Short mmCIF file of C-alpha atoms in Angstrom, two decimals:
data_model
loop_
_atom_site.label_atom_id
_atom_site.label_comp_id
_atom_site.label_asym_id
_atom_site.label_seq_id
_atom_site.Cartn_x
_atom_site.Cartn_y
_atom_site.Cartn_z
CA MET A 1 18.69 203.77 -107.58
CA ASN A 2 18.69 206.84 -107.01
CA ASP A 3 22.20 208.86 -106.68
CA GLY A 4 20.79 209.81 -103.21
CA SER A 5 22.55 207.69 -100.98
CA THR A 6 25.64 207.81 -100.25
CA VAL A 7 26.56 204.02 -99.38
CA ALA A 8 25.14 200.50 -101.32
CA ASP A 9 26.84 197.27 -100.93
CA VAL A 10 26.31 194.66 -104.10
CA ASP A 11 27.37 191.75 -104.68
CA VAL A 12 28.92 193.03 -108.07
CA LEU A 13 29.60 196.08 -108.76
CA ILE A 14 31.09 197.20 -112.71
CA VAL A 15 32.83 200.63 -113.37
CA GLY A 16 32.26 201.41 -116.66
CA ALA A 17 28.17 201.50 -118.82
CA GLY A 18 30.27 201.40 -122.42
CA LEU A 19 29.57 198.55 -124.60
CA SER A 20 31.86 196.35 -122.37
CA GLY A 21 30.05 197.01 -118.84
CA ILE A 22 26.46 197.35 -120.51
CA GLY A 23 27.35 193.75 -121.50
CA ALA A 24 29.02 192.29 -118.50
CA ALA A 25 25.14 193.58 -116.52
CA ALA A 26 23.05 192.24 -118.51
CA MET A 27 24.99 188.68 -118.59
CA LEU A 28 23.75 189.36 -114.68
CA ALA A 29 19.96 190.44 -115.14
CA ARG A 30 20.58 187.37 -117.44
CA GLU A 31 22.02 184.52 -115.52
CA HIS A 32 22.32 185.23 -111.85
CA PRO A 33 19.59 187.63 -111.15
CA GLU A 34 20.12 186.64 -107.76
CA LYS A 35 23.02 189.27 -107.27
CA SER A 36 22.49 192.26 -107.27
CA TYR A 37 24.86 194.45 -109.08
CA ALA A 38 25.65 198.63 -109.83
CA VAL A 39 27.28 200.18 -112.44
CA LEU A 40 28.81 203.28 -111.87
CA GLU A 41 30.04 205.75 -114.86
CA ALA A 42 31.96 208.66 -113.65
CA ARG A 43 30.39 210.32 -117.47
CA PRO A 44 26.96 211.73 -117.02
CA VAL A 45 25.88 208.82 -119.76
CA SER A 46 25.88 205.66 -121.09
CA GLY A 47 27.44 204.16 -123.85
CA GLY A 48 30.85 204.73 -123.23
CA THR A 49 33.33 205.43 -126.76
CA TRP A 50 30.10 204.94 -128.86
CA ASP A 51 28.85 208.79 -126.84
CA LEU A 52 32.10 210.70 -126.57
CA PHE A 53 33.38 210.78 -130.29
CA ARG A 54 31.75 212.63 -131.58
CA TYR A 55 34.05 213.37 -134.98
CA PRO A 56 32.68 213.21 -138.72
CA GLY A 57 32.25 209.30 -140.33
CA VAL A 58 32.67 207.66 -136.52
CA ARG A 59 31.64 204.65 -136.64
CA SER A 60 32.94 200.84 -136.35
CA ASP A 61 36.29 199.48 -137.48
CA SER A 62 35.73 195.99 -136.79
CA ASP A 63 32.14 194.24 -138.57
CA MET A 64 29.33 194.44 -136.25
CA PHE A 65 28.62 190.91 -136.02
CA THR A 66 31.58 190.30 -134.14
CA LEU A 67 31.03 193.89 -132.50
CA GLY A 68 27.67 192.87 -130.85
CA TYR A 69 27.18 190.66 -127.84
CA ARG A 70 27.08 186.96 -129.28
CA PHE A 71 23.85 187.20 -127.00
CA LYS A 72 21.48 190.57 -128.98
CA PRO A 73 21.66 190.23 -132.55
CA TRP A 74 22.52 192.82 -135.16
CA ARG A 75 19.97 194.32 -137.37
CA GLY A 76 21.17 196.86 -139.05
CA ASP A 77 22.25 196.81 -143.03
CA LYS A 78 25.76 198.21 -141.99
CA SER A 79 28.42 195.88 -141.42
CA LEU A 80 30.73 199.05 -140.12
CA ALA A 81 28.08 200.46 -138.68
CA ASP A 82 28.43 204.35 -137.79
CA GLY A 83 28.85 205.10 -134.47
CA PRO A 84 25.10 206.99 -133.21
CA SER A 85 23.98 203.20 -134.92
CA ILE A 86 26.23 201.46 -132.14
CA LEU A 87 25.89 203.51 -129.65
CA ALA A 88 21.71 202.82 -129.81
CA TYR A 89 22.50 198.67 -130.19
CA ILE A 90 25.00 199.58 -126.79
CA ARG A 91 21.52 201.36 -125.16
CA GLU A 92 19.08 198.66 -126.93
CA THR A 93 19.99 196.45 -125.30
CA ALA A 94 20.79 198.15 -121.51
CA THR A 95 17.14 199.00 -121.57
CA GLU A 96 15.89 195.01 -122.95
CA TYR A 97 17.96 194.08 -119.89
CA GLY A 98 17.14 195.94 -116.76
CA VAL A 99 20.06 198.12 -116.44
CA ASP A 100 19.34 201.02 -116.28
CA GLY A 101 18.26 201.07 -113.49
CA HIS A 102 21.67 199.80 -111.85
CA ILE A 103 23.24 202.43 -112.88
CA ARG A 104 24.70 205.25 -111.58
CA TYR A 105 25.95 208.50 -113.72
CA ASP A 106 28.53 210.65 -113.03
CA HIS A 107 30.66 208.84 -110.38
CA LYS A 108 34.09 208.59 -111.09
CA VAL A 109 35.94 205.97 -108.77
CA VAL A 110 38.67 207.35 -107.54
CA ALA A 111 39.81 204.41 -104.99
CA SER A 112 39.04 200.80 -104.09
CA ASP A 113 40.35 198.78 -101.49
CA TRP A 114 40.02 195.29 -100.55
CA ASP A 115 39.22 193.90 -96.63
CA SER A 116 40.34 190.34 -96.97
CA ALA A 117 39.24 190.17 -93.43
CA ALA A 118 35.42 191.25 -94.93
CA ALA A 119 35.94 189.51 -98.86
CA ARG A 120 34.65 193.16 -99.05
CA TRP A 121 36.04 196.09 -101.85
CA THR A 122 35.28 199.45 -100.35
CA VAL A 123 34.74 201.71 -103.63
CA THR A 124 34.90 205.04 -103.67
CA ALA A 125 33.48 207.48 -106.00
CA GLU A 126 33.50 211.40 -106.36
CA HIS A 127 29.98 212.08 -107.00
CA ALA A 128 29.45 216.05 -107.38
CA GLY A 129 31.38 217.18 -105.59
CA GLU A 130 31.78 214.69 -103.15
CA GLN A 131 32.64 210.77 -101.92
CA VAL A 132 30.61 208.23 -101.70
CA THR A 133 30.78 204.92 -100.86
CA PHE A 134 30.29 201.63 -102.31
CA ARG A 135 31.11 198.17 -100.72
CA ALA A 136 30.65 195.36 -103.04
CA GLY A 137 32.42 191.08 -102.96
CA LEU A 138 33.13 191.70 -106.57
CA LEU A 139 34.58 194.29 -108.91
CA TRP A 140 34.42 193.81 -112.31
CA SER A 141 36.47 197.30 -114.29
CA CYS A 142 35.17 197.85 -117.74
CA SER A 143 36.62 201.18 -117.94
CA GLY A 144 38.25 200.39 -121.17
CA TYR A 145 41.65 201.11 -122.01
CA TYR A 146 41.87 205.15 -122.34
CA ASP A 147 41.75 208.66 -121.13
CA TYR A 148 38.66 209.99 -121.37
CA ASP A 149 39.75 212.98 -120.75
CA GLN A 150 42.23 213.58 -123.30
CA GLY A 151 43.64 211.72 -125.87
CA HIS A 152 47.39 211.75 -127.25
CA ARG A 153 47.78 215.33 -128.74
CA PRO A 154 51.56 215.98 -129.22
CA PRO A 155 52.96 219.40 -128.98
CA PHE A 156 54.00 220.63 -132.39
CA PRO A 157 56.79 222.83 -133.55
CA GLY A 158 55.32 226.33 -134.01
CA GLU A 159 51.54 225.58 -133.68
CA ALA A 160 50.59 228.86 -131.55
CA THR A 161 50.81 230.47 -134.65
CA PHE A 162 48.31 228.63 -136.81
CA ALA A 163 45.60 231.37 -137.42
CA GLY A 164 42.84 228.51 -138.63
CA THR A 165 41.14 225.60 -135.76
CA LEU A 166 42.95 222.98 -134.76
CA VAL A 167 40.90 219.98 -132.77
CA HIS A 168 41.09 216.66 -131.49
CA PRO A 169 39.01 213.90 -133.09
CA GLN A 170 38.02 213.27 -129.33
CA HIS A 171 36.28 216.45 -128.29
CA TRP A 172 34.83 217.40 -132.39
CA PRO A 173 33.07 220.77 -131.24
CA GLU A 174 29.77 220.29 -132.07
CA ASP A 175 29.71 224.27 -133.91
CA LEU A 176 32.83 223.08 -135.98
CA ASP A 177 31.44 224.54 -139.96
CA TYR A 178 34.18 222.50 -142.27
CA ALA A 179 32.58 222.96 -145.50
CA GLY A 180 34.15 224.64 -147.92
CA LYS A 181 37.43 224.66 -145.84
CA ARG A 182 40.85 223.60 -146.93
CA VAL A 183 41.53 220.76 -144.10
CA VAL A 184 44.60 218.90 -142.87
CA VAL A 185 44.19 215.53 -140.92
CA ILE A 186 47.01 214.21 -139.18
CA GLY A 187 47.88 210.49 -138.88
CA SER A 188 46.66 207.57 -140.59
CA GLY A 189 45.57 205.10 -137.94
CA ALA A 190 41.70 204.83 -137.51
CA THR A 191 40.34 207.39 -136.70
CA ALA A 192 42.01 208.99 -139.61
CA VAL A 193 41.02 207.22 -142.68
CA THR A 194 37.35 207.70 -141.37
CA LEU A 195 37.81 211.49 -141.10
CA VAL A 196 39.42 212.05 -145.04
CA PRO A 197 36.50 210.75 -146.63
CA ALA A 198 33.24 211.85 -144.08
CA MET A 199 35.24 215.42 -144.20
CA ALA A 200 35.48 215.04 -148.00
CA ASP A 201 32.24 214.61 -148.74
CA ARG A 202 31.36 218.89 -147.86
CA ALA A 203 35.39 220.58 -147.47
CA ALA A 204 36.97 222.53 -150.12
CA HIS A 205 39.22 219.59 -149.91
CA VAL A 206 40.99 216.76 -147.55
CA THR A 207 44.23 216.40 -146.88
CA MET A 208 45.85 213.44 -144.57
CA LEU A 209 49.79 213.98 -143.50
CA GLN A 210 51.61 211.07 -142.73
CA ARG A 211 54.11 210.06 -140.92
CA THR A 212 54.04 206.67 -141.62
CA PRO A 213 51.46 204.40 -144.27
CA THR A 214 49.21 201.76 -143.19
CA TYR A 215 47.66 198.95 -144.01
CA ILE A 216 44.30 199.86 -145.25
CA LEU A 217 41.87 196.89 -147.23
CA ALA A 218 38.23 198.23 -148.50
CA VAL A 219 35.42 195.71 -147.26
CA PRO A 220 31.61 195.86 -148.60
CA GLY A 221 30.09 197.79 -146.00
CA SER A 222 27.17 195.52 -146.44
CA ASP A 223 27.90 191.69 -145.55
CA PRO A 224 26.18 190.37 -149.31
CA VAL A 225 26.63 186.83 -146.95
CA ASP A 226 25.05 187.81 -144.26
CA GLN A 227 22.62 190.12 -146.67
CA ARG A 228 21.79 186.49 -148.15
CA LEU A 229 21.40 184.10 -144.63
CA ARG A 230 19.07 186.40 -142.95
CA LYS A 231 16.21 185.40 -146.38
CA LEU A 232 17.05 181.36 -145.49
CA LEU A 233 17.74 181.59 -141.56
CA PRO A 234 15.39 182.96 -138.16
CA THR A 235 17.33 185.83 -137.10
CA LYS A 236 19.81 184.07 -134.43
CA GLY A 237 20.56 181.14 -136.57
CA SER A 238 22.09 184.37 -139.13
CA TYR A 239 23.63 185.90 -136.67
CA ALA A 240 25.25 183.27 -135.39
CA VAL A 241 26.16 182.49 -138.30
CA SER A 242 27.44 185.29 -140.14
CA ARG A 243 29.89 185.62 -136.97
CA TRP A 244 31.26 182.92 -137.22
CA LYS A 245 32.00 183.21 -140.99
CA ASN A 246 33.73 186.88 -139.62
CA VAL A 247 35.34 185.30 -137.23
CA MET A 248 36.84 182.72 -139.20
CA VAL A 249 37.71 185.32 -141.52
CA SER A 250 39.22 188.30 -138.95
CA THR A 251 41.33 185.15 -137.81
CA GLY A 252 43.19 183.75 -140.88
CA LEU A 253 43.84 187.24 -141.99
CA TYR A 254 45.25 187.66 -139.10
CA GLN A 255 47.16 184.24 -138.79
CA TRP A 256 48.18 184.69 -141.76
CA SER A 257 50.36 188.02 -141.45
CA ARG A 258 51.88 185.57 -138.71
CA ARG A 259 53.02 183.20 -140.56
CA SER A 260 53.13 184.86 -144.44
CA PRO A 261 53.41 188.21 -144.10
CA ASP A 262 55.06 188.97 -148.34
CA SER A 263 52.22 187.32 -148.95
CA LEU A 264 49.65 189.07 -147.34
CA LYS A 265 51.59 191.90 -148.12
CA ARG A 266 51.19 191.17 -151.96
CA VAL A 267 47.74 190.63 -151.61
CA LEU A 268 47.52 193.87 -150.31
CA ARG A 269 49.34 195.90 -152.50
CA ARG A 270 47.07 194.14 -155.44
CA ALA A 271 44.22 195.41 -153.86
CA THR A 272 45.47 198.99 -152.78
CA VAL A 273 46.60 199.46 -157.00
CA LYS A 274 43.20 198.21 -158.20
CA ALA A 275 41.45 200.88 -155.72
CA LEU A 276 43.09 204.44 -156.80
CA PRO A 277 44.40 205.70 -159.80
CA GLU A 278 46.69 204.15 -162.94
CA GLY A 279 49.82 205.92 -161.82
CA TYR A 280 48.94 206.81 -157.71
CA GLU A 281 52.40 205.90 -156.39
CA VAL A 282 50.86 203.42 -153.77
CA ASP A 283 54.20 202.42 -152.66
CA ARG A 284 55.09 205.69 -151.03
CA HIS A 285 51.22 206.18 -149.42
CA PHE A 286 50.54 202.73 -148.74
CA LYS A 287 53.05 200.73 -148.05
CA PRO A 288 53.96 200.50 -144.25
CA PRO A 289 57.54 199.88 -143.14
CA TYR A 290 56.27 196.85 -141.03
CA ASP A 291 54.53 193.68 -141.22
CA PRO A 292 50.48 193.81 -141.12
CA TRP A 293 49.33 193.46 -138.04
CA ASP A 294 52.28 194.83 -135.27
CA GLN A 295 49.83 197.57 -136.20
CA ARG A 296 45.89 196.98 -136.61
CA LEU A 297 44.92 196.80 -140.20
CA CYS A 298 42.13 199.29 -141.27
CA LEU A 299 39.10 198.79 -142.56
CA VAL A 300 37.45 200.51 -144.83
CA PRO A 301 33.71 200.51 -146.09
CA ASP A 302 33.67 200.89 -150.08
CA GLY A 303 36.76 202.27 -149.85
CA ASP A 304 35.94 204.84 -149.04
CA LEU A 305 39.06 206.44 -148.54
CA PHE A 306 40.26 205.07 -152.27
CA GLU A 307 36.94 206.88 -153.70
CA ALA A 308 37.74 209.91 -152.11
CA ILE A 309 41.09 210.08 -152.85
CA THR A 310 40.39 209.05 -156.86
CA ALA A 311 37.92 211.63 -156.64
CA GLY A 312 40.21 214.25 -155.98
CA ARG A 313 38.57 215.17 -153.01
CA ALA A 314 41.16 213.54 -150.92
CA SER A 315 45.10 213.42 -151.00
CA VAL A 316 47.34 211.84 -149.08
CA VAL A 317 50.98 213.24 -148.24
CA THR A 318 53.52 211.12 -146.42
CA ASP A 319 56.74 213.42 -145.05
CA ALA A 320 57.28 214.49 -141.29
CA ILE A 321 55.95 218.09 -139.97
CA GLU A 322 58.42 221.03 -139.74
CA SER A 323 56.99 223.20 -138.17
CA PHE A 324 53.01 225.53 -138.19
CA THR A 325 52.72 227.93 -139.84
CA GLU A 326 50.08 230.64 -140.06
CA ARG A 327 48.85 229.28 -143.07
CA GLY A 328 48.94 225.52 -142.33
CA ILE A 329 51.59 223.57 -141.97
CA ARG A 330 55.52 223.17 -143.43
CA LEU A 331 56.87 219.96 -143.82
CA VAL A 332 60.77 218.49 -143.99
CA SER A 333 60.60 218.75 -147.88
CA GLY A 334 60.44 222.53 -148.08
CA GLN A 335 56.17 221.82 -149.06
CA GLU A 336 54.16 223.66 -146.93
CA LEU A 337 50.74 222.66 -146.76
CA GLU A 338 47.76 225.37 -146.48
CA ALA A 339 44.98 224.96 -144.18
CA ASP A 340 42.37 226.63 -142.24
CA ILE A 341 40.77 223.43 -140.43
CA ILE A 342 43.68 220.99 -138.78
CA VAL A 343 42.81 217.99 -136.59
CA THR A 344 44.96 216.04 -134.30
CA ALA A 345 44.06 212.40 -135.20
CA THR A 346 47.21 211.38 -133.49
CA GLY A 347 45.79 209.00 -130.85
CA LEU A 348 44.35 207.99 -127.42
CA LYS A 349 46.44 208.45 -124.24
CA LEU A 350 45.88 205.15 -122.39
CA LYS A 351 44.57 204.84 -118.50
CA ALA A 352 44.35 202.03 -117.00
CA PHE A 353 41.14 201.21 -115.12
CA GLY A 354 40.13 204.41 -115.05
CA GLY A 355 43.66 205.52 -113.61
CA SER A 356 41.77 204.62 -109.90
CA THR A 357 43.91 203.54 -107.18
CA MET A 358 43.93 199.84 -105.53
CA THR A 359 44.75 198.95 -102.64
CA VAL A 360 45.03 195.01 -101.01
CA ASP A 361 44.33 195.20 -97.22
CA GLY A 362 45.84 199.07 -97.17
CA ALA A 363 48.73 198.09 -99.87
CA GLU A 364 48.51 199.82 -102.45
CA VAL A 365 48.54 197.76 -105.82
CA LYS A 366 51.80 198.99 -108.25
CA LEU A 367 50.28 197.31 -111.74
CA PRO A 368 53.58 196.37 -113.51
CA GLU A 369 53.96 194.35 -111.31
CA THR A 370 51.28 192.58 -110.94
CA MET A 371 50.88 189.60 -113.86
CA ALA A 372 47.50 189.12 -115.93
CA TYR A 373 45.71 185.81 -115.61
CA LYS A 374 44.10 185.21 -118.76
CA ALA A 375 44.06 188.27 -119.58
CA LEU A 376 41.46 189.29 -117.29
CA MET A 377 42.12 189.35 -113.49
CA LEU A 378 45.73 190.01 -111.47
CA SER A 379 48.30 187.90 -109.33
CA GLY A 380 47.87 188.91 -105.64
CA VAL A 381 43.95 191.21 -106.18
CA PRO A 382 41.50 188.86 -104.54
CA ASN A 383 38.35 189.35 -105.93
CA PHE A 384 38.35 191.68 -109.39
CA VAL A 385 38.15 191.62 -112.93
CA PHE A 386 39.01 192.91 -115.72
CA THR A 387 37.87 193.57 -119.59
CA VAL A 388 39.98 194.42 -121.50
CA GLY A 389 39.39 193.45 -126.32
CA TYR A 390 41.33 192.21 -128.96
CA THR A 391 43.58 194.05 -129.99
CA ASN A 392 43.15 192.20 -133.69
CA ALA A 393 40.47 191.19 -133.41
CA SER A 394 36.61 192.32 -132.23
CA TRP A 395 36.09 194.13 -128.67
CA THR A 396 33.09 192.73 -127.70
CA LEU A 397 34.51 188.99 -128.42
CA LYS A 398 36.95 189.20 -125.52
CA ALA A 399 34.14 191.24 -123.39
CA ASP A 400 31.67 188.60 -123.56
CA LEU A 401 33.90 185.25 -123.42
CA VAL A 402 35.98 187.40 -120.11
CA ALA A 403 31.00 188.08 -118.73
CA ASP A 404 31.09 183.81 -119.54
CA PHE A 405 34.42 183.16 -116.94
CA VAL A 406 32.41 185.19 -114.45
CA SER A 407 29.58 183.74 -115.00
CA ARG A 408 31.11 180.24 -114.06
CA LEU A 409 33.15 181.66 -111.12
CA LEU A 410 30.60 183.25 -109.90
CA THR A 411 28.38 180.25 -109.27
CA PHE A 412 31.25 178.17 -108.47
CA MET A 413 31.81 180.31 -105.10
CA ASP A 414 28.36 179.86 -103.85
CA GLN A 415 28.50 175.64 -105.00
CA HIS A 416 31.67 175.68 -102.45
CA ARG A 417 30.74 178.16 -100.69
CA TYR A 418 34.38 180.52 -101.05
CA ARG A 419 33.80 183.83 -100.06
CA SER A 420 37.57 184.99 -101.88
CA VAL A 421 39.23 184.16 -104.82
CA GLN A 422 43.03 185.60 -106.68
CA PRO A 423 45.68 184.04 -108.79
CA ALA A 424 48.51 183.16 -107.09
CA PRO A 425 51.65 184.97 -108.30
CA ASP A 426 54.26 182.21 -109.93
CA PRO A 427 57.46 182.95 -109.59
CA SER A 428 59.00 180.50 -112.02
CA VAL A 429 56.89 182.20 -114.69
CA GLY A 430 58.51 184.69 -117.50
CA GLU A 431 57.34 188.71 -117.88
CA ARG A 432 56.73 189.78 -120.69
CA PRO A 433 54.97 192.92 -121.88
CA PHE A 434 51.13 193.28 -121.58
CA MET A 435 50.46 194.06 -124.74
CA ASP A 436 53.33 192.58 -127.99
CA PHE A 437 50.76 195.02 -130.37
CA ASP A 438 53.90 198.38 -132.34
CA ALA A 439 50.76 201.26 -131.92
CA GLY A 440 51.40 204.59 -130.62
CA TYR A 441 48.67 204.98 -128.32
CA VAL A 442 50.99 200.93 -126.10
CA LEU A 443 54.35 202.00 -126.63
CA ARG A 444 53.48 204.87 -124.63
CA ALA A 445 52.33 203.14 -121.70
CA ILE A 446 53.67 199.95 -121.62
CA ASP A 447 55.91 200.35 -118.65
CA GLU A 448 52.51 201.14 -116.64
CA LEU A 449 50.80 198.28 -117.37
CA PRO A 450 50.62 194.70 -115.99
CA LYS A 451 52.76 192.60 -117.40
CA GLN A 452 51.97 189.01 -119.22
CA GLY A 453 53.85 185.27 -118.50
CA ASP A 454 55.89 183.28 -121.54
CA ARG A 455 53.12 180.45 -120.64
CA ALA A 456 49.64 179.91 -120.63
CA PRO A 457 47.71 180.32 -117.91
CA TRP A 458 49.41 184.32 -117.56
CA LYS A 459 50.49 184.19 -121.95
CA LEU A 460 48.44 186.18 -123.45
CA LYS A 461 47.48 184.67 -126.73
CA GLN A 462 44.78 186.86 -129.40
CA ASN A 463 42.98 184.30 -130.26
CA TYR A 464 39.17 183.58 -129.46
CA LEU A 465 39.70 180.55 -130.82
CA TYR A 466 41.93 179.09 -128.39
CA ASP A 467 39.79 181.70 -125.89
CA ILE A 468 37.13 179.66 -125.71
CA ARG A 469 38.90 176.87 -124.69
CA ASN A 470 40.64 179.14 -122.60
CA ILE A 471 37.89 181.04 -120.55
CA ARG A 472 35.33 180.05 -121.54
CA ARG A 473 35.50 176.48 -121.33
CA GLY A 474 38.44 175.96 -119.04
CA SER A 475 38.87 175.01 -114.93
CA LEU A 476 38.08 176.48 -112.47
CA THR A 477 40.58 174.53 -110.13
CA ASP A 478 43.86 174.78 -111.62
CA GLY A 479 45.79 175.42 -109.80
CA VAL A 480 46.41 179.37 -110.48
CA LEU A 481 43.83 180.30 -108.55
CA ARG A 482 43.48 180.07 -105.41
CA TYR A 483 39.84 179.92 -103.56
CA ALA A 484 38.53 181.14 -99.93
CA ARG A 485 35.69 180.87 -96.96
#
């Protein structure tokens, strides 16, 4: 496709050329070659998150056997892979399935309107300072859940007085030289625990400054079971077994956290004590005031964070910020952390569907007034599907299931000559917040999201095994989905 055209009419329009969008397009190429499609990408390149984030050590916080696509085996040596390797995997998939030629880069979707009479979406995108229009039978949002333009960046008292360099991981300066510098990383989430050991190799010292500890678990950087399986089985077979093994391990760990959180706390604490020097204040710095998986459990490959702390190249400080100073950060305790560079790893800013607006026959779709059907469609919004991954497991597990659902739905609608489908709202279903997850980026924007329900098919289970039955194999004539010709 050439960007010179101003209007295109396709069967399926995918928004986003990241991990989800490329997977969605590859499904269409494999299973529905009769369908025309286009992919609109707001940025000038593909890859989404894995091209955007360039900070030192950027990597997955999920194993690649479940973060990878079900249909394309991951052949890298590392289970928790680095960002460039994941980006190469995504782009290799796009090339392998001919998706590249369907992507329209620098096309930012700003508005979408459904016309019931025509049974088509009209989608407006900004490109090169102009607005271009696309029409599609099915609109599929794969744009993720956060704001690509800016991360969550709370203001800090006195930050203007700081004489050093202040950076946010989402927009890492390419020319930032931290060799021999004193670095303070504010935060304790996945980004912070990745940055600290990566920067500690060259920095004079790296301090992770956290207000609240996080549960952190050391795991092997390479999966020893998979390494053995590769010698015994063909590529697809070893990948499938490793994938299922890791699905069961992660599912079991999450269920353990829900059913017996205190026993899991004890196991995590023992592992942390073992990984750190004798006498280290484990309970001060690695004992959160919440249960495991109330917020995401952070994985560190080969215990690299603990290794950096043990070697004295990194340290953890648990305290609150009173103010920035010219030389660093003054804490509520009175301690001052001197720094040449301060990294604000303070999280993401959630933005549903890229911040674009939607209307149905001219009436605005107000997301908080909709309810999510199987966490992939919205009540009252025809021919619209969205992909949002799990919060307690690998993103792509859910993305693959959504693709399976769309594939079955397209086939079913063609067989019965239906032109539109939408989940019909049920007033008797009780409303719940879309995500039952205490991460800051979710809590800050929970009122801007659709609702989930108190029972199926409106209830979000966050359970891959359940969703295999519910999404991949669930009935398309469940009485909730309403079709029209």
